[in-house]
Coordinates of C-alpha atoms and ligand atoms in Angstrom, one line a residue:
X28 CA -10.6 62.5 40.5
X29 CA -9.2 60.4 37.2
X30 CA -8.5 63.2 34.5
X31 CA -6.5 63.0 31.1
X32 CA -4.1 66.2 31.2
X33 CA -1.1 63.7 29.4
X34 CA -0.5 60.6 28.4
X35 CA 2.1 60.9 30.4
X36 CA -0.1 60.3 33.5
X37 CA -1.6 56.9 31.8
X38 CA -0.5 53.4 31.8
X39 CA -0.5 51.5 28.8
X40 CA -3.7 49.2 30.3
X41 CA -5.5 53.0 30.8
X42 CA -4.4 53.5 27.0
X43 CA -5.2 50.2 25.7
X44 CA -9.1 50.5 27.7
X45 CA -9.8 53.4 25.8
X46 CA -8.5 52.6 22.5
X47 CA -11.1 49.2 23.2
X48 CA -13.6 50.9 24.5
X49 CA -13.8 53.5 21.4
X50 CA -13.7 50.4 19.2
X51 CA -16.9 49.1 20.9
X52 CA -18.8 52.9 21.0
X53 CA -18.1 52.5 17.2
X54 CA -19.3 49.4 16.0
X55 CA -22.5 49.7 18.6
X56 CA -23.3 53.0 19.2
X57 CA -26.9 51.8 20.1
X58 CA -25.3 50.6 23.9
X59 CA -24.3 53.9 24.8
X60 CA -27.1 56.2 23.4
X61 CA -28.2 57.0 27.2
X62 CA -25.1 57.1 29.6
X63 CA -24.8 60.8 29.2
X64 CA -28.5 61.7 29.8
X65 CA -29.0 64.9 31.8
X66 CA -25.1 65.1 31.7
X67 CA -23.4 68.3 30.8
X68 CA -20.3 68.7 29.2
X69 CA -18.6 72.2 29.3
X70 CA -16.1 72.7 26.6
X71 CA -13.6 75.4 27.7
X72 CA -12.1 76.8 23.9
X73 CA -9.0 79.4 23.9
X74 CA -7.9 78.5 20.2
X75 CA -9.9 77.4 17.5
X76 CA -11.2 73.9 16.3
X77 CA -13.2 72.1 14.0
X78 CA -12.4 68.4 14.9
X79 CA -12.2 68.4 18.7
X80 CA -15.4 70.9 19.2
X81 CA -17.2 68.7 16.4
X82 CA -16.5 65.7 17.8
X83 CA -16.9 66.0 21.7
X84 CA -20.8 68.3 21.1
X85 CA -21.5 65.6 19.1
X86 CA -20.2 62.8 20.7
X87 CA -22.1 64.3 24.2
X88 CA -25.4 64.2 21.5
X89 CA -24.9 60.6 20.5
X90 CA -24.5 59.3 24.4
X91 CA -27.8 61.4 25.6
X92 CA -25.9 65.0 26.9
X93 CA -25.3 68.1 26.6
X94 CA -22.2 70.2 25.6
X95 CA -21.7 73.9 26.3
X96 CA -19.2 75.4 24.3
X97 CA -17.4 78.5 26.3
X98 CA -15.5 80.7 24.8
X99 CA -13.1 82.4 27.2
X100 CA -12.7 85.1 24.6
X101 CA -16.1 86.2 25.6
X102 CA -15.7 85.0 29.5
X103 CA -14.7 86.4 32.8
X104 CA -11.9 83.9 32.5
X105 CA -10.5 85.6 29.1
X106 CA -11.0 89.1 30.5
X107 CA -8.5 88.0 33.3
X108 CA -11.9 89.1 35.6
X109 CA -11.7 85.7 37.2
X110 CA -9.4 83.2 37.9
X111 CA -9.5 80.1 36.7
X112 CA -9.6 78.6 40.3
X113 CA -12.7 80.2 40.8
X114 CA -14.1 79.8 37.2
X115 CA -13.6 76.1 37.3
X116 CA -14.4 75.5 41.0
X117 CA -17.7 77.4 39.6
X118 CA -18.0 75.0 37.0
X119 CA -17.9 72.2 38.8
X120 CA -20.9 72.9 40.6
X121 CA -22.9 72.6 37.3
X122 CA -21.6 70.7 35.3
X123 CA -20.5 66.9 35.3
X124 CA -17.0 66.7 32.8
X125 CA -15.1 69.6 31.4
X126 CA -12.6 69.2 28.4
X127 CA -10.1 72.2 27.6
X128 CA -8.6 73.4 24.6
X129 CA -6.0 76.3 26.7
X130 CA -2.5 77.8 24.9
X131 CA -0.5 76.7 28.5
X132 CA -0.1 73.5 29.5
X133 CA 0.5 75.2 33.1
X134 CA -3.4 77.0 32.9
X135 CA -4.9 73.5 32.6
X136 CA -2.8 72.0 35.6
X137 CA -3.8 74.7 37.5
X138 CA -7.4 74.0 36.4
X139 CA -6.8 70.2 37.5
X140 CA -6.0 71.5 41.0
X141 CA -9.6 72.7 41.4
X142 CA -11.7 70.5 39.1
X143 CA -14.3 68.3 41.4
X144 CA -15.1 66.6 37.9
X145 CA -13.2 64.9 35.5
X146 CA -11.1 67.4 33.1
X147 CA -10.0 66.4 29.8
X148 CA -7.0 67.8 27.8
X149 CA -8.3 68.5 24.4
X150 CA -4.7 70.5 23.1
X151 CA -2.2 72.4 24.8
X152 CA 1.1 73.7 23.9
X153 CA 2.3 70.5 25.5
X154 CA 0.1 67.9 24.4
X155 CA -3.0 66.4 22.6
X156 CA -3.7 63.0 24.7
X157 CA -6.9 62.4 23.2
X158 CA -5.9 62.8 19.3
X159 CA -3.2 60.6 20.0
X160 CA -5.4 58.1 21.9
X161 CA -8.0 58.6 18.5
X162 CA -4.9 58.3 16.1
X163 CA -3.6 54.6 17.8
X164 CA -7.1 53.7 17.7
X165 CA -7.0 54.5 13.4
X166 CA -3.5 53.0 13.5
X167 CA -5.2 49.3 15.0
X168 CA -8.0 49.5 12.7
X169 CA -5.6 49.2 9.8
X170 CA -2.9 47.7 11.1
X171 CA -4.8 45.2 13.0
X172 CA -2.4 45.5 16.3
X173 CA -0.1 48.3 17.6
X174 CA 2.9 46.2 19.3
X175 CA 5.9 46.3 17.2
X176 CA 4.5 48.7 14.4
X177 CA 7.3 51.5 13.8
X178 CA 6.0 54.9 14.0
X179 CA 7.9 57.5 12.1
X180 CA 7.0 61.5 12.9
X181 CA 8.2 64.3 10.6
X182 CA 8.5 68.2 10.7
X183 CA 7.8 70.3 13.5
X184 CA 9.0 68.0 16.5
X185 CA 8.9 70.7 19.6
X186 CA 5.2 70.8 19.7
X187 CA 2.1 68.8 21.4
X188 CA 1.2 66.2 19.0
X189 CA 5.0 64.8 19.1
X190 CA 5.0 65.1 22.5
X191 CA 2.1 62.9 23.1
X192 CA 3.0 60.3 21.0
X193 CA 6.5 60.0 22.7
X194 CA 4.5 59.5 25.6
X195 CA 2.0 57.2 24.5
X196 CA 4.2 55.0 21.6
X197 CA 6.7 53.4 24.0
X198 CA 3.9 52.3 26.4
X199 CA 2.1 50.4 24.3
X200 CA 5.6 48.5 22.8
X201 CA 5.6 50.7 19.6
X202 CA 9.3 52.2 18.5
X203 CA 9.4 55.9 17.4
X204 CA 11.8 57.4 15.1
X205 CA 11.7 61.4 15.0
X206 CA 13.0 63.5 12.3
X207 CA 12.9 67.1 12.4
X208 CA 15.3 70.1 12.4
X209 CA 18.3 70.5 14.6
X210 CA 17.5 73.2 17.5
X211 CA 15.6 73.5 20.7
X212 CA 12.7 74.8 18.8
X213 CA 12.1 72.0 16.4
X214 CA 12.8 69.2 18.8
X215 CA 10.7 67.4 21.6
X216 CA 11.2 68.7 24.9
X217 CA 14.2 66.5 26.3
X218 CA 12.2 66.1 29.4
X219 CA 9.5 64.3 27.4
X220 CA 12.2 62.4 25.4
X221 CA 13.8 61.2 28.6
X222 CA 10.6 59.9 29.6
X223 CA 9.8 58.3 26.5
X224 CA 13.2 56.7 26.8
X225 CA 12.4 55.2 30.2
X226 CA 9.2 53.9 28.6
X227 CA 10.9 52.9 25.8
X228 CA 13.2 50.6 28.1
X229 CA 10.6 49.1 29.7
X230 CA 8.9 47.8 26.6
X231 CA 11.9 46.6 24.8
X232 CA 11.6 49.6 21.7
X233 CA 13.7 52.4 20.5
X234 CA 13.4 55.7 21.0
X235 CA 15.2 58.0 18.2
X236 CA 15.5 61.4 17.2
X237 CA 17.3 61.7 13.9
X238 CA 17.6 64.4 11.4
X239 CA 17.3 62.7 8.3
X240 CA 13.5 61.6 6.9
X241 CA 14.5 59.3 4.9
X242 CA 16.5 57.2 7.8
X243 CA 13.0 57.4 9.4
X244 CA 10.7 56.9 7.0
X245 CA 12.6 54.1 6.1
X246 CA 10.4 50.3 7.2
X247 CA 8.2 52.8 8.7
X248 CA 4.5 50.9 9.5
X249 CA 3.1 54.4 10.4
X250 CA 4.3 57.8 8.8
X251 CA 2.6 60.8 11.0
X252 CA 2.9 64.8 9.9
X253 CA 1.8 67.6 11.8
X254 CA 1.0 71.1 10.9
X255 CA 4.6 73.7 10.4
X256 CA 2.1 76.6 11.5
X257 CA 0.8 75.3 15.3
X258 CA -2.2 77.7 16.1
X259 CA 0.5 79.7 18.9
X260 CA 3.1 80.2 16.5
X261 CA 3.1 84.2 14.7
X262 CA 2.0 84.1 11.3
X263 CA 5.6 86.1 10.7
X264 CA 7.5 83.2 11.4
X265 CA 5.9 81.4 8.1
X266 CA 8.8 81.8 5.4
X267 CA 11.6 81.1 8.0
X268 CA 9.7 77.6 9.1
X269 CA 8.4 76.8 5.7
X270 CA 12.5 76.7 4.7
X271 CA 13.7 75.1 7.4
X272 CA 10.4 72.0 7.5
X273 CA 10.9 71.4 4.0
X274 CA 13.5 68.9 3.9
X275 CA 11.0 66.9 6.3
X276 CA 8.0 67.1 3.7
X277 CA 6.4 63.6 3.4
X278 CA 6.3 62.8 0.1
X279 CA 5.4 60.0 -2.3
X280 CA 9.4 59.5 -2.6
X281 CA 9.4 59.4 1.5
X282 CA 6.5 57.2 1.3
X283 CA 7.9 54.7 -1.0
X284 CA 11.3 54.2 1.8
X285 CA 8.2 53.0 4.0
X286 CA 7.3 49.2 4.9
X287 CA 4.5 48.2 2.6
X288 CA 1.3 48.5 3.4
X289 CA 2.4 51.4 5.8
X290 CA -0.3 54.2 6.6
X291 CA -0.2 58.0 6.5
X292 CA -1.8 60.0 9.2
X293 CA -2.1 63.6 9.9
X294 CA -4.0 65.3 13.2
X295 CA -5.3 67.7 10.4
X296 CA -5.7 71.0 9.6
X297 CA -3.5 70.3 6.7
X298 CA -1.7 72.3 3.9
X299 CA -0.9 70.3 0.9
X300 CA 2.7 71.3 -0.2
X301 CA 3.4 72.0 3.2
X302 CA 3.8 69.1 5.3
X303 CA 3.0 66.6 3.2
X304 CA 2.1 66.8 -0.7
X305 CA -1.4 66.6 -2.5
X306 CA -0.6 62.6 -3.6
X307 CA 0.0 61.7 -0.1
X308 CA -2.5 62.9 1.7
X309 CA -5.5 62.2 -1.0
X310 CA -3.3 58.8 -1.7
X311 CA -4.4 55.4 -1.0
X312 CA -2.4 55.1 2.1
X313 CA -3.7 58.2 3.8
X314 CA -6.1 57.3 6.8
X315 CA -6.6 61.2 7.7
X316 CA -10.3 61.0 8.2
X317 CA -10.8 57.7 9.7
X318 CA -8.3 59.3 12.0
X319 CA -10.3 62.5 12.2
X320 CA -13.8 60.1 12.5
X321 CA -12.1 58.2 15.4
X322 CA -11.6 61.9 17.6
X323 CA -15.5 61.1 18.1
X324 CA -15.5 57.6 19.4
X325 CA -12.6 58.2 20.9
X326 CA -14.0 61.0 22.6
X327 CA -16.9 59.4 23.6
X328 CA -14.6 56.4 25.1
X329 CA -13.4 59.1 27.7
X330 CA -16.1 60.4 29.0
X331 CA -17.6 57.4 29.4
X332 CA -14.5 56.0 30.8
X333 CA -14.4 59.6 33.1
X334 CA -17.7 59.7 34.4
X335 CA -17.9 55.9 35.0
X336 CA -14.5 56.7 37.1
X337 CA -16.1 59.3 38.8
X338 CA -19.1 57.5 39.7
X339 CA -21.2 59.7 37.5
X340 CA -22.6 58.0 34.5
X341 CA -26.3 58.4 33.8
X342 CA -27.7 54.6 35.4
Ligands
CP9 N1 -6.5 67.9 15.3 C1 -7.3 68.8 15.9 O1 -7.2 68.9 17.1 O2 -8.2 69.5 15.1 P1 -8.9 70.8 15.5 O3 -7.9 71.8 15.8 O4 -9.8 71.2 14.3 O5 -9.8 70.5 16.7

């Protein structure tokens, strides 16, 4: 059974398919209004959203399906009453594609173990395949290609949107700078760098990890922020990371160190004067809700792509 638990797990061909095939759902949404009918989607939610739930119910809508949105809060699986072995093999026997918001990148593996249908990672702690996959898709739309563009990340670095663009950037021949805060907890996972690094040789691109935002930001095509305040880290910790993210703010100054023409993008939610100021983000080169828009067709992309894989598409 082809899931997406990490761009890890996906060739740059599997990437580059479902950055196209979004790019067609979007311009003719007409030719896909049907492949989803009587097809259920089962959206398994731990944290909250307002993008990914959004844009999967309606992108399910749009192609003729249903979604089902499960909270585990108020589930079997949440009351630790079930497992999720038996909750998903359960699943499975109703409905035709699950996606999976979870805190532990671990719970969803163990859910890929049991899943009969395709399972789609929609955020762990780990990684967030599909917004990246959605946020490449923005990136072409502007930029007109994605080989040789320089992507430039800034702030919190140890956390699931950096990690899946490590993964996905090198495949598809784009370099990477990082710039974040020196320690374990604000830096990617070394196992993801290491394998960025591999893909990164492959390809031909670099692969950095700096501490200084202007050296990234710096010829930059594509400055990216994430939130300083992930949904699993304690409200407590705010002051301390708010101090210590600062210095990687994206600012108009930051901006300006960019190649021209560059674009801003942010996963969103955002704070303005957190990770990036007011100007920037309500600034001409900000692209935050064409990247939020794309989560749709990009959503719609996989589980076409997913249930086509699995042999069940509506005919
Ligand atoms: N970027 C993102 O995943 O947004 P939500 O948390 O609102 O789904």
């Amino acid at each position: 059974m082809k899931h997406l638990l990490s761009l890890e797990d996906w060739s740059a061909d599997e990437m580059a398919e479902a950055i196209a095939t979004a790019r067609t759902i979007k311009a003719h949404p007409e030719r896909y209004e049907n492949c989803m009918r009587r097809r259920t989607l089962c959206m398994i939610f731990e944290k909250p959203s307002l993008r990914t739930r959004l844009s999967f119910e309606t992108g399910a809508t749009q192609m003729g399906g249903h979604a089902i949105y499960y909270d585990t809060s108020t589930s079997p699986l949440g009351s630790g009453k079930e497992s999720i072995g038996d909750t998903v093999q359960t699943m499975c026997r109703y409905v035709d594609i699950i996606m999976a918001r979870l805190f532990k990148h671990e719970d969803l593996l163990e859910m890929a173990k049991y899943a009969t249908v395709p399972l789609i990672n929609a955020l762990t702690n780990f990684s967030h395949p599909g917004q990246i996959l959605a946020d490449l898709q923005t990136v072409e739309e502007h930029k007109g290609r994605l080989e040789g563009l320089k992507v430039a990340y800034f702030g919190d670095a140890f956390n699931n949107v950096t990690h899946s663009l490590l993964f996905g950037c090198p495949k598809m021949g784009m370099p990477i700078t990082v710039a974040c805060p020196e320690g374990a907890e604000y830096e990617p996972d070394p196992k993801v760098l290491a394998a960025a690094q591999a893909a990164a040789e492959r390809t031909g691109v670099e692969v950095r990890v700096v501490h200084d935002a202007a050296e990234a930001a710096r010829g930059a095509d594509v400055l990216y922020t994430d939130s300083w305040m992930s949904y699993h880290i304690p409200k407590d910790q705010a002051a301390a990371r708010i101090k210590v993210f600062t210095p990687f703010q994206v600012t108009t100054q930051l901006l300006a160190l960019a190649a021209p023409g560059a674009v801003f993008l942010n996963c969103l939610p955002a704070i303005r004067g957190m990770e990036q100021t007011a100007e920037v983000i309500d600034g001409p080169q900000s692209v935050v809700f064409d990247e939020a828009e794309n989560r749709m067709h990009m959503h719609k992309a996989l589980m076409y792509l997913l249930l086509d894989a699995a042999g069940r598409l509506a005919k």
